[in-house]
């Protein structure tokens, strides 16, 4: 009886052990799941095929585009130099300008503040602009600055700022492939203007609208050359041309390290003070369909009246000074 019980016990033990071994073996076994996974594999291979087809399509589109137009990096950079100063309309002017420049490929905006310090208004605006830019500042010496009530024409404006930008260009070991354009912050610029100036060899010129008390001023072109200027005042100036009416090649600016704007230049001679060391009239390159198109306008923004603001401020009810305008 005792023997039988022992045998039963051993048998029971053996069967359990075998069961356990079988279960463990099953765990390590690879199951034949192919049948089960087939739809998933098919979907993956279909998607792989689709991905490959799309990658090929993108590649061929890119090749087509690069054959049609030159790569951005190979077109000359336009360095746009803008002097600017603090006043109620400054943010509006710079916003408008930045939106124009965003449409122009390969443009670098050099903004030079006429101030002792860089302001947070300009710094933040540039940082959010989405443009490639350089932010500089230099304050105009007091004796060269217009005083309250002075007529606008009494002193030239933005002179030291443009010279500061020229210094930056010359110091910066920039690539030689470039164009320099002086764009005041209040003018209006068409996009076509930038196409016109892009391939300037020395100095290119074009008409400027609404300037000098006229509908437009412009170089007069005969036989493809500038022969004189259509202007209302002193046509015998070396270059009777507005700041907005010319662009200079970067190579020429770098080759003439001393050329700059003269803050002592008599009224109307500021542009001449810079250009006369760089180029002669017969070397000028007329653009904008032989200078027959107006692509830039010498607009001026009205100075806003602040009478109500001042009255409210006197009552302690002025607009919140923390709101940037
Ligand atoms: C005209 C020309 O278009 C300017 O290029 C030239 O500098 C000016 O005359 C001059 O005679 O100096 P105008 O409209 O009379 O322009 O000048 P503004 O637009 O008042 O000033 C030209 C640039 O200098 C602007 O970008 C302006 O923001 C800047 N500026 C003006 C300063 O940086 N500081 C100032 O105190 C005043
Ligand atoms: Mn202006």
Coordinates of C-alpha atoms in Angstrom, one line a residue, residues 21-191:
X21 CA 8.9 21.3 -19.5
X22 CA 6.4 21.2 -22.4
X23 CA 5.0 24.6 -21.4
X24 CA 8.4 26.1 -21.2
X25 CA 9.4 24.7 -24.6
X26 CA 6.2 26.2 -26.1
X27 CA 7.2 29.6 -24.7
X28 CA 10.5 29.7 -26.6
X29 CA 9.0 28.3 -29.9
X30 CA 8.5 30.6 -32.9
X31 CA 5.0 30.4 -33.9
X32 CA 4.2 30.4 -37.6
X33 CA 2.4 33.7 -37.7
X34 CA 3.0 34.6 -41.3
X35 CA -0.6 33.9 -42.2
X36 CA -1.7 36.1 -39.4
X37 CA 0.6 39.1 -40.3
X38 CA 0.2 39.0 -44.1
X39 CA -2.2 42.0 -44.5
X40 CA 0.0 44.1 -42.2
X41 CA 3.1 43.3 -44.3
X42 CA 1.3 44.0 -47.5
X43 CA 0.2 47.4 -46.2
X44 CA 3.8 48.2 -45.1
X45 CA 5.2 47.3 -48.4
X46 CA 2.5 49.3 -50.3
X47 CA 3.3 52.4 -48.1
X48 CA 7.1 51.9 -48.7
X49 CA 6.4 51.9 -52.5
X50 CA 4.3 55.0 -52.2
X51 CA 7.0 56.8 -50.1
X52 CA 9.7 55.9 -52.7
X53 CA 7.5 57.2 -55.5
X54 CA 6.9 60.5 -53.7
X55 CA 10.6 60.9 -52.9
X56 CA 11.4 60.4 -56.6
X57 CA 8.7 63.0 -57.5
X58 CA 10.2 65.5 -55.1
X59 CA 13.6 64.9 -56.5
X60 CA 12.5 65.5 -60.1
X61 CA 10.6 68.6 -59.1
X62 CA 13.7 70.0 -57.4
X63 CA 15.9 69.3 -60.4
X64 CA 13.3 71.0 -62.7
X65 CA 13.2 74.1 -60.5
X66 CA 17.0 74.4 -60.2
X67 CA 17.2 74.2 -64.0
X68 CA 14.6 77.0 -64.5
X69 CA 16.0 79.5 -62.0
X70 CA 19.4 80.0 -60.4
X71 CA 19.8 78.9 -56.9
X72 CA 19.2 81.7 -54.4
X73 CA 22.7 81.6 -53.1
X74 CA 24.1 82.5 -56.5
X75 CA 22.2 85.8 -56.9
X76 CA 23.8 89.0 -55.5
X77 CA 22.7 90.0 -52.1
X78 CA 21.0 93.4 -51.8
X79 CA 22.1 95.2 -48.7
X80 CA 19.4 97.7 -47.9
X81 CA 20.6 100.5 -45.6
X82 CA 17.9 102.3 -43.6
X83 CA 18.5 105.2 -41.2
X84 CA 15.7 105.5 -38.6
X85 CA 14.8 107.6 -35.6
X86 CA 12.3 107.5 -32.7
X87 CA 9.0 109.2 -33.4
X88 CA 5.3 108.3 -33.2
X89 CA 5.1 106.8 -36.7
X90 CA 8.4 104.8 -36.6
X91 CA 7.0 101.4 -35.9
X92 CA 4.4 101.8 -38.6
X93 CA 7.0 102.9 -41.1
X94 CA 9.4 100.0 -40.3
X95 CA 6.5 97.5 -40.3
X96 CA 5.4 98.6 -43.8
X97 CA 9.0 98.4 -45.0
X98 CA 9.7 95.0 -43.5
X99 CA 6.6 93.6 -45.2
X100 CA 7.9 94.8 -48.6
X101 CA 11.4 93.4 -48.0
X102 CA 9.9 90.0 -47.0
X103 CA 9.0 89.6 -50.7
X104 CA 12.5 90.2 -51.9
X105 CA 14.9 87.2 -52.2
X106 CA 18.4 87.5 -50.9
X107 CA 18.0 90.8 -49.1
X108 CA 19.9 91.9 -46.0
X109 CA 18.5 94.8 -44.1
X110 CA 20.9 97.1 -42.3
X111 CA 18.9 99.2 -39.9
X112 CA 20.8 102.1 -38.3
X113 CA 19.1 103.9 -35.4
X114 CA 19.8 107.6 -34.9
X115 CA 20.1 107.1 -31.2
X116 CA 22.6 106.7 -28.3
X117 CA 21.3 103.2 -27.7
X118 CA 19.5 100.5 -29.7
X119 CA 15.8 100.7 -28.7
X120 CA 13.7 97.7 -27.7
X121 CA 11.1 98.8 -30.3
X122 CA 13.5 98.4 -33.2
X123 CA 15.2 95.3 -31.7
X124 CA 12.0 93.4 -31.2
X125 CA 10.6 94.5 -34.6
X126 CA 13.7 93.2 -36.3
X127 CA 13.8 90.0 -34.3
X128 CA 10.2 89.2 -35.3
X129 CA 10.5 90.4 -38.9
X130 CA 11.6 87.1 -40.5
X131 CA 14.3 89.1 -42.4
X132 CA 18.0 88.7 -42.5
X133 CA 19.2 91.9 -40.8
X134 CA 21.9 93.8 -38.9
X135 CA 21.0 96.3 -36.2
X136 CA 23.3 99.2 -35.7
X137 CA 23.1 102.6 -34.0
X138 CA 24.9 106.0 -34.0
X139 CA 23.6 109.2 -32.8
X140 CA 23.7 112.3 -35.0
X141 CA 25.9 115.0 -33.4
X142 CA 23.7 117.7 -31.9
X143 CA 25.1 120.5 -34.1
X144 CA 24.1 118.4 -37.2
X145 CA 20.6 117.6 -36.0
X146 CA 17.4 119.5 -37.0
X147 CA 16.0 121.4 -34.0
X148 CA 12.3 121.7 -33.2
X149 CA 10.8 124.3 -35.7
X150 CA 13.8 124.1 -38.2
X151 CA 12.7 123.7 -41.8
X152 CA 13.2 120.1 -43.0
X153 CA 15.8 121.1 -45.6
X154 CA 18.1 122.9 -43.2
X155 CA 20.3 119.9 -42.4
X156 CA 20.9 116.6 -44.1
X157 CA 19.4 113.6 -42.3
X158 CA 20.5 110.0 -41.8
X159 CA 24.1 110.9 -42.8
X160 CA 26.1 109.4 -39.9
X161 CA 23.8 106.4 -39.9
X162 CA 24.5 105.6 -43.6
X163 CA 28.2 106.0 -43.0
X164 CA 28.0 103.7 -40.1
X165 CA 26.4 101.0 -42.3
X166 CA 29.2 101.6 -44.9
X167 CA 31.7 101.0 -42.1
X168 CA 29.9 97.8 -41.2
X169 CA 29.9 96.6 -44.8
X170 CA 33.6 97.3 -45.2
X171 CA 34.6 95.7 -41.9
X172 CA 32.5 92.7 -42.4
X173 CA 34.5 91.0 -45.2
X174 CA 31.3 90.5 -47.1
X175 CA 31.1 88.6 -50.3
X176 CA 32.0 90.7 -53.3
X177 CA 28.7 89.8 -55.0
X178 CA 26.3 92.4 -53.7
X179 CA 24.4 95.6 -54.2
X180 CA 24.0 98.5 -51.7
X181 CA 20.8 100.5 -51.7
X182 CA 19.9 103.4 -49.3
X183 CA 16.2 103.1 -48.5
X184 CA 14.8 105.7 -46.2
X185 CA 12.2 104.4 -43.8
X186 CA 9.3 106.5 -45.1
X187 CA 9.5 105.9 -48.9
X188 CA 7.4 103.4 -50.9
X189 CA 9.3 100.7 -52.8
X190 CA 7.9 98.4 -55.5
X191 CA 9.1 94.9 -55.7

